[in-house]
Amino acid sequence: MLRIGVVSGGNGYDSYFRSEYTDLFEFSKQGAVSIEVVPANDWKEMKWNRRSSNGEYEEPDYTELLKKLLTGANPVDVVVLDASEYQAFARDGLLKQIDPLLQKDKIDTNEFVPTVIDGLKAMGDNNLYGLTPTFSSQALFYNKTIFKEAGVEPPTDNMTWEQVFDKAKLVSKGEGKERIYGFSFNNYETDPYSGMDGYVKPLNLRRFDDKADYMTVNTPMWENVWTTFAKLVNEKIVPGADMEMPEMQDEQYNPFHYDDFLSGRVVMVLADYWYIDSSLLEAMKYGDKINGFTKFDWDVVTVPSHAEAPGISGLVSLHNIFAINQKATNPEDAWDFVKFVSSDEWAKLRSRNSGELVSRQKYLKPKDGTDFNIAAFYTMKPVLPTEHNDEELFMMYSNLWEVQEIGSSLFQEVINKKKSVSDALKEWETKGNQVLKKKEPTPVHSE
C-alpha cells in the first residue's frame, strides 16, 4: 500500500486526483501497488464538525494538518505540497532529500526547466526534496507590428520594469477612444492597482505582517511603487479606470472586443501561457471573419524584473510538488511514484494539454505551426515563499478584503490628485490597522 497525502479530500477531488496522477501509475504496476489517497482535511467529515450554532466552521490551518499526516502514528509515504509548505517542511527535516536518488537512477535534472529546478532548490537550501510535473507562469506579450510601425526596438528577455515602462512610453499614442497604451498588467482589467501584487512580490513588499496583525505600507518603498504606478496611469502609458472603450462595430459579435491586447489598445501585456491557446491563436486564425479586427505579429519575452531581484518573477507558481516523507514506511514505492509523475513519458502525455506547462523542457514547444519565444515562460525563478503569505492570510481571515478595498480606493484618489501618495499610504496604514484589529476567521461551511 502506498499512502499519498493531499491537502483536501471529498467533493469529487479524490476522483480528480486519481485520474490526474495515480490511475496510470497503478496500471503500470499491474496491480503490484495499490494507492490510498489520504486527505489532511476531508470536506465530508468537516461538515459534521461545526463549531457554532449557525453551522459555521473555522478555516483550519492546512499546513499543520499536512504536518500531522507526515508525523502521525500512521504517516503517509508521499505528500503533495504547495511552495510554502514544501519550503517549510524541507527546512524542518520532514522530507526526504532526493538528490542521491536522482543520481542513483541517473535522472538528469537539466532536462527539467530552470524555473522548476532552480526554484525548488532555492526553497530547499540548494537541495531537492521533491519534484513537480507542471507549473504556471506568465510572460510579457507584445505586438510586433506596432513596434515595427513605430520604429521602436521591441522588448527583450531580462529587461527591468523601468526599461519596459520606457518602451511602453515610446509606443503609446492617440487620444480618447483612439488611445493606444504601451503596457498593461493584464488584458481585461483597467485597474492597475490589481497589477501591484506581481510587481511587489520580488521586492518582498507586503501590506501587512505575516500574522496580519499590523499594516506595513507606510514605507519609502511602497511610496515609490505608488508613485511609479500613478505616473504610468496619469501619463496614459497604462490604462486606468477612465479608459475610453470604442464601440463594437456593426452590431456583429466580436469576442475579442474587450481584450485590450487583441484589440490593439495595448501594445504589451502580461498573460499566462494558456492565453495563447485560449485566445491568441484563435484570434489570429479566425480574425478575418470579424469586422474591424486586424491581425498582427506577436511574440513574448520574460516578465520584467527589478534591479534588486534580477531574474525573479512574482508571476511564477510552483504547485503540486510531490515529496517523500522522511518517515515513509514504503519509501521504495514512494520514489517510484514521484519518478513516474515527473517522468519523460508522463510529461509527453501531459503536454498534449496545450494550456499547461510541463516541467520537462523537451515537451515545451510552440504548437500549431507557431513560432514564439516559449523559453520566456520557463527561465525566471519564482519568489521564495514567506511564512503565511498574503494569499494564505486572505483565506484564513474573511474580512481582509477590506484592506484591499481601502487601498484600491485610496490609490484612485492619488490618481485623481485628491491625495498625495504619502498621505494616502498613512491613511491606508491607519484604516488597515483598524480592520486587522477586528480580523475574522473565515467560515468554511455553513448551512
Tab-separated table of C-alpha atoms in Angstrom:
chain	number	residue	atom	x	y	z
A	1	MET	CA	0.000	0.000	0.000
A	2	LEU	CA	1.247	3.454	-0.964
A	3	ARG	CA	-0.318	6.283	1.021
A	4	ILE	CA	-0.384	9.740	-0.579
A	5	GLY	CA	-1.298	12.787	1.489
A	6	VAL	CA	-3.197	15.677	-0.093
A	7	VAL	CA	-4.450	18.871	1.481
A	8	SER	CA	-8.183	18.258	0.942
A	9	GLY	CA	-10.495	15.420	0.022
A	10	GLY	CA	-14.147	14.883	-0.727
A	11	ASN	CA	-16.376	16.845	-3.101
A	12	GLY	CA	-15.019	14.871	-6.055
A	13	TYR	CA	-11.365	15.769	-5.508
A	14	ASP	CA	-10.307	12.162	-4.862
A	15	SER	CA	-11.556	11.061	-8.287
A	16	TYR	CA	-9.903	14.052	-9.933
A	17	PHE	CA	-6.570	13.392	-8.230
A	18	ARG	CA	-6.629	9.711	-9.167
A	19	SER	CA	-7.424	10.404	-12.812
A	20	GLU	CA	-4.729	13.082	-12.972
A	21	TYR	CA	-1.907	11.282	-11.186
A	22	THR	CA	-2.385	7.813	-9.732
A	23	ASP	CA	-4.513	5.714	-12.121
A	24	LEU	CA	-1.784	5.445	-14.758
A	25	PHE	CA	0.804	4.597	-12.113
A	26	GLU	CA	-1.332	1.788	-10.668
A	27	PHE	CA	-1.998	0.484	-14.174
A	28	SER	CA	1.720	0.498	-14.969
A	29	LYS	CA	2.355	-1.583	-11.836
A	30	GLN	CA	-0.225	-4.189	-12.946
A	31	GLY	CA	-1.753	-4.499	-9.505
A	32	ALA	CA	1.529	-4.715	-7.602
A	33	VAL	CA	0.862	-1.379	-5.890
A	34	SER	CA	-2.420	-0.017	-4.567
A	35	ILE	CA	-2.818	3.618	-3.575
A	36	GLU	CA	-4.712	5.248	-0.747
A	37	VAL	CA	-5.318	8.987	-1.094
A	38	VAL	CA	-5.298	10.488	2.408
A	39	PRO	CA	-6.762	13.998	2.785
A	40	ALA	CA	-5.486	16.248	5.549
A	41	ASN	CA	-8.879	17.922	5.549
A	42	ASP	CA	-11.900	15.845	4.495
A	43	TRP	CA	-14.822	18.016	3.396
A	44	LYS	CA	-17.301	15.217	4.054
A	45	GLU	CA	-16.150	14.903	7.661
A	46	MET	CA	-15.782	18.636	8.145
A	47	LYS	CA	-19.452	19.426	7.633
A	48	TRP	CA	-20.285	17.383	10.744
A	49	ASN	CA	-17.717	19.189	12.873
A	50	ARG	CA	-19.496	22.515	13.278
A	51	ARG	CA	-18.175	24.910	15.855
A	52	SER	CA	-21.088	27.262	16.297
A	53	SER	CA	-24.869	27.274	16.336
A	54	ASN	CA	-25.103	28.878	12.890
A	55	GLY	CA	-23.250	25.996	11.243
A	56	GLU	CA	-20.048	27.860	10.500
A	57	TYR	CA	-16.707	26.114	10.612
A	58	GLU	CA	-13.448	27.979	11.004
A	59	GLU	CA	-10.823	27.708	8.281
A	60	PRO	CA	-8.286	25.119	9.520
A	61	ASP	CA	-4.526	25.553	9.409
A	62	TYR	CA	-3.801	23.372	6.386
A	63	THR	CA	-0.052	23.399	6.965
A	64	GLU	CA	-0.493	21.918	10.438
A	65	LEU	CA	-2.934	19.315	9.126
A	66	LEU	CA	-0.449	18.241	6.448
A	67	LYS	CA	2.309	18.099	9.045
A	68	LYS	CA	0.202	15.649	11.077
A	69	LEU	CA	-0.043	13.385	8.017
A	70	LEU	CA	3.755	13.270	7.938
A	71	THR	CA	4.430	12.867	11.647
A	72	GLY	CA	1.428	10.932	12.960
A	73	ALA	CA	1.178	7.308	14.046
A	74	ASN	CA	0.295	6.151	10.514
A	75	PRO	CA	2.332	8.508	8.313
A	76	VAL	CA	1.762	8.931	4.591
A	77	ASP	CA	4.555	7.962	2.187
A	78	VAL	CA	4.158	10.808	-0.299
A	79	VAL	CA	2.730	14.275	0.244
A	80	VAL	CA	1.539	16.840	-2.309
A	81	LEU	CA	2.511	20.383	-1.334
A	82	ASP	CA	2.400	23.973	-2.458
A	83	ALA	CA	5.587	26.049	-2.482
A	84	SER	CA	5.277	27.480	1.030
A	85	GLU	CA	4.536	24.065	2.573
A	86	TYR	CA	7.398	22.483	0.639
A	87	GLN	CA	9.876	25.082	1.848
A	88	ALA	CA	8.723	24.856	5.470
A	89	PHE	CA	8.716	21.045	5.610
A	90	ALA	CA	12.115	20.780	3.905
A	91	ARG	CA	13.529	23.253	6.415
A	92	ASP	CA	12.039	21.274	9.318
A	93	GLY	CA	13.562	17.975	8.155
A	94	LEU	CA	10.219	16.321	7.387
A	95	LEU	CA	11.000	15.466	3.748
A	96	LYS	CA	13.456	13.011	2.244
A	97	GLN	CA	16.238	14.568	0.175
A	98	ILE	CA	16.032	13.110	-3.331
A	99	ASP	CA	19.362	14.264	-4.836
A	100	PRO	CA	21.004	10.869	-4.060
A	101	LEU	CA	18.018	9.046	-5.597
A	102	LEU	CA	18.196	11.150	-8.751
A	103	GLN	CA	21.904	10.399	-9.075
A	104	LYS	CA	21.418	6.681	-8.432
A	105	ASP	CA	18.752	6.399	-11.137
A	106	LYS	CA	20.703	8.685	-13.490
A	107	ILE	CA	17.913	11.235	-13.805
A	108	ASP	CA	19.335	14.406	-15.321
A	109	THR	CA	17.755	17.468	-13.718
A	110	ASN	CA	18.982	19.551	-16.666
A	111	GLU	CA	16.086	18.020	-18.598
A	112	PHE	CA	13.722	19.989	-16.355
A	113	VAL	CA	13.120	23.692	-16.904
A	114	PRO	CA	15.229	26.111	-14.824
A	115	THR	CA	12.107	27.668	-13.308
A	116	VAL	CA	11.243	24.386	-11.587
A	117	ILE	CA	14.638	23.002	-10.573
A	118	ASP	CA	16.193	26.322	-9.572
A	119	GLY	CA	13.026	27.286	-7.719
A	120	LEU	CA	12.789	24.021	-5.774
A	121	LYS	CA	16.492	24.108	-4.941
A	122	ALA	CA	16.250	27.664	-3.669
A	123	MET	CA	13.410	26.614	-1.369
A	124	GLY	CA	15.422	23.614	-0.150
A	125	ASP	CA	18.713	25.342	0.681
A	126	ASN	CA	20.203	24.160	-2.647
A	127	ASN	CA	18.917	20.599	-2.180
A	128	LEU	CA	15.958	18.848	-3.793
A	129	TYR	CA	13.220	17.371	-1.614
A	130	GLY	CA	10.558	16.926	-4.278
A	131	LEU	CA	9.551	17.432	-7.895
A	132	THR	CA	6.568	18.981	-9.624
A	133	PRO	CA	5.407	17.752	-13.033
A	134	THR	CA	3.776	21.055	-14.016
A	135	PHE	CA	3.970	24.757	-13.213
A	136	SER	CA	2.290	28.008	-14.169
A	137	SER	CA	3.950	31.146	-15.440
A	138	GLN	CA	3.317	34.424	-17.191
A	139	ALA	CA	5.321	36.202	-19.876
A	140	LEU	CA	5.280	39.638	-21.477
A	141	PHE	CA	3.316	39.512	-24.744
A	142	TYR	CA	3.982	42.266	-27.256
A	143	ASN	CA	2.581	43.451	-30.581
A	144	LYS	CA	5.496	43.215	-33.014
A	145	THR	CA	3.564	45.045	-35.714
A	146	ILE	CA	3.039	48.195	-33.642
A	147	PHE	CA	6.681	48.273	-32.548
A	148	LYS	CA	7.796	47.976	-36.172
A	149	GLU	CA	5.432	50.731	-37.322
A	150	ALA	CA	6.666	52.992	-34.512
A	151	GLY	CA	10.304	52.359	-35.394
A	152	VAL	CA	10.996	51.213	-31.834
A	153	GLU	CA	13.082	48.171	-30.927
A	154	PRO	CA	10.805	45.557	-29.315
A	155	PRO	CA	11.337	44.347	-25.741
A	156	THR	CA	13.854	41.610	-24.998
A	157	ASP	CA	14.318	38.984	-22.294
A	158	ASN	CA	15.642	40.008	-18.881
A	159	MET	CA	14.571	43.643	-19.016
A	160	THR	CA	13.876	45.621	-15.864
A	161	TRP	CA	10.480	47.106	-15.132
A	162	GLU	CA	11.876	50.576	-15.770
A	163	GLN	CA	13.118	49.520	-19.213
A	164	VAL	CA	9.732	48.067	-20.124
A	165	PHE	CA	7.919	51.183	-18.921
A	166	ASP	CA	10.290	53.284	-21.050
A	167	LYS	CA	9.449	51.114	-24.086
A	168	ALA	CA	5.768	51.482	-23.304
A	169	LYS	CA	6.042	55.258	-23.310
A	170	LEU	CA	7.596	55.223	-26.792
A	171	VAL	CA	4.692	53.288	-28.361
A	172	SER	CA	1.823	54.996	-26.510
A	173	LYS	CA	-0.121	57.415	-28.705
A	174	GLY	CA	-3.540	58.851	-29.579
A	175	GLU	CA	-6.344	60.376	-27.556
A	176	GLY	CA	-9.722	59.316	-26.179
A	177	LYS	CA	-11.154	56.146	-27.696
A	178	GLU	CA	-8.260	56.007	-30.163
A	179	ARG	CA	-5.633	55.895	-27.400
A	180	ILE	CA	-3.067	53.099	-27.638
A	181	TYR	CA	-1.475	52.255	-24.283
A	182	GLY	CA	2.059	50.931	-24.160
A	183	PHE	CA	1.587	48.414	-21.350
A	184	SER	CA	-0.996	46.733	-19.144
A	185	PHE	CA	-0.723	44.290	-16.265
A	186	ASN	CA	-3.459	42.165	-17.872
A	187	ASN	CA	-5.613	42.178	-20.963
A	188	TYR	CA	-9.017	42.940	-19.411
A	189	GLU	CA	-8.650	44.754	-16.104
A	190	THR	CA	-8.331	48.544	-16.280
A	191	ASP	CA	-7.411	48.934	-12.610
A	192	PRO	CA	-3.586	48.952	-12.372
A	193	TYR	CA	-3.876	48.514	-8.597
A	194	SER	CA	-4.644	44.851	-9.249
A	195	GLY	CA	-1.296	44.513	-11.016
A	196	MET	CA	0.725	45.549	-7.994
A	197	ASP	CA	0.914	42.052	-6.491
A	198	GLY	CA	3.149	40.593	-9.179
A	199	TYR	CA	5.218	43.768	-9.219
A	200	VAL	CA	5.944	43.966	-5.471
A	201	LYS	CA	6.371	40.258	-4.626
A	202	PRO	CA	10.025	40.042	-5.717
A	203	LEU	CA	10.726	43.077	-3.514
A	204	ASN	CA	9.208	41.253	-0.515
A	205	LEU	CA	6.792	44.126	-0.045
A	206	ARG	CA	3.688	43.193	1.922
A	207	ARG	CA	0.587	45.057	3.000
A	208	PHE	CA	0.717	43.576	6.495
A	209	ASP	CA	2.959	41.352	8.587
A	210	ASP	CA	2.909	37.549	8.358
A	211	LYS	CA	0.208	37.293	11.036
A	212	ALA	CA	-1.960	40.113	9.671
A	213	ASP	CA	-1.601	41.966	12.978
A	214	TYR	CA	-0.445	45.315	11.611
A	215	MET	CA	-0.026	47.188	8.309
A	216	THR	CA	3.394	47.592	6.654
A	217	VAL	CA	2.577	50.014	3.817
A	218	ASN	CA	3.765	53.356	5.183
A	219	THR	CA	7.337	52.987	3.896
A	220	PRO	CA	9.578	54.639	1.280
A	221	MET	CA	9.461	51.502	-0.901
A	222	TRP	CA	5.658	51.469	-1.000
A	223	GLU	CA	5.707	55.197	-1.710
A	224	ASN	CA	7.983	54.563	-4.672
A	225	VAL	CA	5.652	51.854	-6.013
A	226	TRP	CA	2.544	54.021	-5.764
A	227	THR	CA	4.353	56.998	-7.283
A	228	THR	CA	5.502	54.859	-10.215
A	229	PHE	CA	2.050	53.394	-10.844
A	230	ALA	CA	0.257	56.730	-10.518
A	231	LYS	CA	2.623	58.317	-13.031
A	232	LEU	CA	2.037	55.491	-15.529
A	233	VAL	CA	-1.721	55.960	-15.312
A	234	ASN	CA	-1.730	59.755	-15.388
A	235	GLU	CA	0.598	59.802	-18.404
A	236	LYS	CA	-1.733	57.260	-20.053
A	237	ILE	CA	1.031	54.729	-20.578
A	238	VAL	CA	-1.042	52.184	-18.633
A	239	PRO	CA	-4.865	52.153	-18.865
A	240	GLY	CA	-6.754	53.380	-15.821
A	241	ALA	CA	-10.369	53.500	-14.706
A	242	ASP	CA	-11.048	56.370	-17.124
A	243	MET	CA	-10.049	54.361	-20.193
A	244	GLU	CA	-12.465	55.058	-23.055
A	245	MET	CA	-13.626	51.963	-24.917
A	246	PRO	CA	-14.517	52.168	-28.632
A	247	GLU	CA	-17.945	50.834	-29.524
A	248	MET	CA	-18.385	47.463	-31.197
A	249	GLN	CA	-18.820	47.858	-34.941
A	250	ASP	CA	-21.922	46.906	-36.958
A	251	GLU	CA	-23.557	45.061	-34.061
A	252	GLN	CA	-21.525	41.991	-35.053
A	253	TYR	CA	-20.303	39.986	-32.102
A	254	ASN	CA	-16.585	40.409	-31.592
A	255	PRO	CA	-15.260	38.003	-28.949
A	256	PHE	CA	-12.014	39.977	-28.765
A	257	HIS	CA	-13.514	43.446	-28.398
A	258	TYR	CA	-12.909	43.630	-24.644
A	259	ASP	CA	-9.427	42.114	-24.855
A	260	ASP	CA	-7.157	45.160	-24.765
A	261	PHE	CA	-4.201	43.337	-26.320
A	262	LEU	CA	-6.041	41.581	-29.151
A	263	SER	CA	-7.996	44.726	-29.963
A	264	GLY	CA	-4.753	46.688	-30.353
A	265	ARG	CA	-5.484	49.079	-27.488
A	266	VAL	CA	-2.478	47.788	-25.523
A	267	VAL	CA	0.939	47.064	-27.054
A	268	MET	CA	2.441	44.930	-24.258
A	269	VAL	CA	0.582	42.820	-21.709
A	270	LEU	CA	1.328	40.243	-19.015
A	271	ALA	CA	-0.555	36.980	-19.541
A	272	ASP	CA	-0.471	33.269	-18.742
A	273	TYR	CA	0.702	30.554	-21.106
A	274	TRP	CA	-2.838	29.296	-21.640
A	275	TYR	CA	-3.789	32.695	-23.110
A	276	ILE	CA	-2.027	31.620	-26.304
A	277	ASP	CA	-4.302	28.658	-26.912
A	278	SER	CA	-7.498	30.061	-25.419
A	279	SER	CA	-7.472	33.415	-27.216
A	280	LEU	CA	-4.406	34.462	-29.178
A	281	LEU	CA	-4.125	31.635	-31.725
A	282	GLU	CA	-7.879	31.619	-32.201
A	283	ALA	CA	-7.887	35.348	-32.903
A	284	MET	CA	-5.126	35.092	-35.477
A	285	LYS	CA	-6.785	32.118	-37.161
A	286	TYR	CA	-10.371	33.382	-37.370
A	287	GLY	CA	-9.939	37.147	-37.036
A	288	ASP	CA	-10.584	37.697	-40.755
A	289	LYS	CA	-14.228	36.813	-40.143
A	290	ILE	CA	-14.706	39.735	-37.734
A	291	ASN	CA	-15.265	43.265	-38.979
A	292	GLY	CA	-12.789	45.702	-37.506
A	293	PHE	CA	-10.344	43.067	-36.251
A	294	THR	CA	-6.790	43.423	-37.522
A	295	LYS	CA	-4.315	40.572	-37.282
A	296	PHE	CA	-0.812	41.353	-36.083
A	297	ASP	CA	2.531	39.689	-35.441
A	298	TRP	CA	3.330	38.950	-31.804
A	299	ASP	CA	5.906	37.347	-29.555
A	300	VAL	CA	6.757	37.014	-25.860
A	301	VAL	CA	9.711	37.824	-23.618
A	302	THR	CA	10.341	37.196	-19.937
A	303	VAL	CA	8.393	39.101	-17.323
A	304	PRO	CA	10.389	42.185	-16.307
A	305	SER	CA	12.293	42.008	-13.035
A	306	HIS	CA	13.632	44.507	-10.535
A	307	ALA	CA	17.287	45.516	-10.475
A	308	GLU	CA	17.244	44.495	-6.793
A	309	ALA	CA	15.962	41.000	-7.700
A	310	PRO	CA	17.189	40.135	-11.215
A	311	GLY	CA	15.655	37.077	-12.848
A	312	ILE	CA	12.944	36.774	-10.178
A	313	SER	CA	9.276	36.824	-11.197
A	314	GLY	CA	6.278	37.279	-8.940
A	315	LEU	CA	4.162	35.670	-11.667
A	316	VAL	CA	5.561	32.123	-11.487
A	317	SER	CA	3.854	29.459	-9.402
A	318	LEU	CA	5.104	26.023	-8.362
A	319	HIS	CA	2.320	23.824	-7.045
A	320	ASN	CA	1.527	20.118	-6.717
A	321	ILE	CA	5.050	19.387	-5.518
A	322	PHE	CA	5.407	15.652	-4.834
A	323	ALA	CA	7.711	14.871	-1.917
A	324	ILE	CA	8.604	11.754	0.085
A	325	ASN	CA	8.009	11.668	3.819
A	326	GLN	CA	11.183	11.250	5.857
A	327	LYS	CA	9.179	8.726	7.940
A	328	ALA	CA	7.700	6.882	4.929
A	329	THR	CA	7.040	3.203	5.623
A	330	ASN	CA	7.100	2.434	1.891
A	331	PRO	CA	9.927	4.643	0.566
A	332	GLU	CA	10.682	2.473	-2.493
A	333	ASP	CA	7.184	2.743	-3.980
A	334	ALA	CA	7.067	6.378	-2.905
A	335	TRP	CA	10.141	7.147	-5.014
A	336	ASP	CA	8.780	5.112	-7.925
A	337	PHE	CA	5.623	7.214	-7.849
A	338	VAL	CA	7.444	10.556	-7.650
A	339	LYS	CA	9.655	9.412	-10.543
A	340	PHE	CA	6.605	8.364	-12.552
A	341	VAL	CA	4.703	11.661	-12.335
A	342	SER	CA	7.935	13.502	-13.158
A	343	SER	CA	8.943	11.152	-15.954
A	344	ASP	CA	9.573	11.829	-19.611
A	345	GLU	CA	6.650	9.591	-20.573
A	346	TRP	CA	4.198	11.333	-18.255
A	347	ALA	CA	5.302	14.764	-19.481
A	348	LYS	CA	4.842	13.687	-23.096
A	349	LEU	CA	1.230	12.722	-22.412
A	350	ARG	CA	0.504	15.775	-20.292
A	351	SER	CA	1.999	18.190	-22.827
A	352	ARG	CA	-0.939	17.459	-25.120
A	353	ASN	CA	-2.939	19.727	-22.846
A	354	SER	CA	-1.909	22.857	-24.715
A	355	GLY	CA	-2.809	25.212	-21.872
A	356	GLU	CA	-0.446	23.630	-19.362
A	357	LEU	CA	3.289	23.928	-18.834
A	358	VAL	CA	5.081	20.648	-18.085
A	359	SER	CA	8.384	20.619	-16.242
A	360	ARG	CA	10.227	18.569	-18.857
A	361	GLN	CA	11.789	21.124	-21.196
A	362	LYS	CA	11.802	18.973	-24.353
A	363	TYR	CA	7.990	18.960	-24.431
A	364	LEU	CA	7.601	22.719	-24.201
A	365	LYS	CA	7.343	23.647	-27.859
A	366	PRO	CA	5.132	26.077	-29.813
A	367	LYS	CA	2.172	24.265	-31.332
A	368	ASP	CA	0.074	24.563	-34.489
A	369	GLY	CA	2.889	25.922	-36.620
A	370	THR	CA	3.522	28.945	-34.401
A	371	ASP	CA	6.963	30.290	-33.634
A	372	PHE	CA	7.492	32.267	-30.453
A	373	ASN	CA	9.957	32.575	-27.592
A	374	ILE	CA	8.462	29.859	-25.382
A	375	ALA	CA	11.562	29.896	-23.141
A	376	ALA	CA	10.249	33.181	-21.729
A	377	PHE	CA	7.820	31.102	-19.657
A	378	TYR	CA	10.395	28.848	-18.013
A	379	THR	CA	13.612	30.751	-17.328
A	380	MET	CA	12.561	33.081	-14.496
A	381	LYS	CA	12.854	31.976	-10.873
A	382	PRO	CA	9.838	32.141	-8.544
A	383	VAL	CA	9.768	34.306	-5.446
A	384	LEU	CA	10.689	32.332	-2.342
A	385	PRO	CA	7.611	31.795	-0.153
A	386	THR	CA	7.213	33.641	3.115
A	387	GLU	CA	5.592	32.268	6.241
A	388	HIS	CA	1.844	32.867	5.944
A	389	ASN	CA	1.956	34.722	2.630
A	390	ASP	CA	-0.828	37.140	1.769
A	391	GLU	CA	-2.814	34.541	-0.193
A	392	GLU	CA	-2.917	32.248	2.845
A	393	LEU	CA	-3.910	35.086	5.153
A	394	PHE	CA	-6.743	36.164	2.855
A	395	MET	CA	-8.033	32.587	3.079
A	396	MET	CA	-7.669	32.482	6.850
A	397	TYR	CA	-9.488	35.754	7.587
A	398	SER	CA	-12.694	36.636	5.791
A	399	ASN	CA	-12.573	40.421	6.190
A	400	LEU	CA	-9.032	41.074	4.945
A	401	TRP	CA	-10.507	42.009	1.565
A	402	GLU	CA	-11.464	45.287	3.260
A	403	VAL	CA	-7.761	46.166	3.413
A	404	GLN	CA	-7.594	45.707	-0.351
A	405	GLU	CA	-10.712	47.793	-0.894
A	406	ILE	CA	-9.298	50.630	1.198
A	407	GLY	CA	-6.012	50.526	-0.703
A	408	SER	CA	-7.716	50.498	-4.101
A	409	SER	CA	-9.941	53.432	-3.173
A	410	LEU	CA	-7.036	55.489	-1.830
A	411	PHE	CA	-4.915	54.722	-4.880
A	412	GLN	CA	-7.704	56.047	-7.090
A	413	GLU	CA	-7.706	59.246	-5.037
A	414	VAL	CA	-3.988	59.566	-5.758
A	415	ILE	CA	-4.694	59.085	-9.480
A	416	ASN	CA	-7.351	61.789	-9.282
A	417	LYS	CA	-4.855	64.072	-7.495
A	418	LYS	CA	-7.086	64.339	-4.438
A	419	LYS	CA	-4.374	62.961	-2.137
A	420	SER	CA	-0.602	62.780	-2.141
A	421	VAL	CA	0.982	59.333	-2.148
A	422	SER	CA	2.405	59.939	1.326
A	423	ASP	CA	-0.956	60.945	2.811
A	424	ALA	CA	-2.752	58.059	1.103
A	425	LEU	CA	-0.333	55.474	2.487
A	426	LYS	CA	-0.614	56.918	6.001
A	427	GLU	CA	-4.398	56.698	5.762
A	428	TRP	CA	-4.172	53.145	4.411
A	429	GLU	CA	-1.991	52.229	7.384
A	430	THR	CA	-4.446	53.735	9.882
A	431	LYS	CA	-7.630	52.321	8.359
A	432	GLY	CA	-5.987	48.990	7.597
A	433	ASN	CA	-4.877	48.564	11.198
A	434	GLN	CA	-8.474	49.120	12.299
A	435	VAL	CA	-9.550	46.236	10.048
A	436	LEU	CA	-6.753	43.969	11.276
A	437	LYS	CA	-7.736	44.520	14.905
A	438	LYS	CA	-11.117	43.015	14.037
A	439	LYS	CA	-9.977	40.276	11.663
A	440	GLU	CA	-12.420	37.382	11.475
A	441	PRO	CA	-11.575	33.709	10.839
A	442	THR	CA	-13.047	32.521	7.556
A	443	PRO	CA	-16.155	30.329	7.869
A	444	VAL	CA	-15.654	27.377	5.554
A	445	HIS	CA	-19.017	25.680	5.750
A	446	SER	CA	-22.486	26.858	6.643
A	447	GLU	CA	-25.974	25.512	6.029
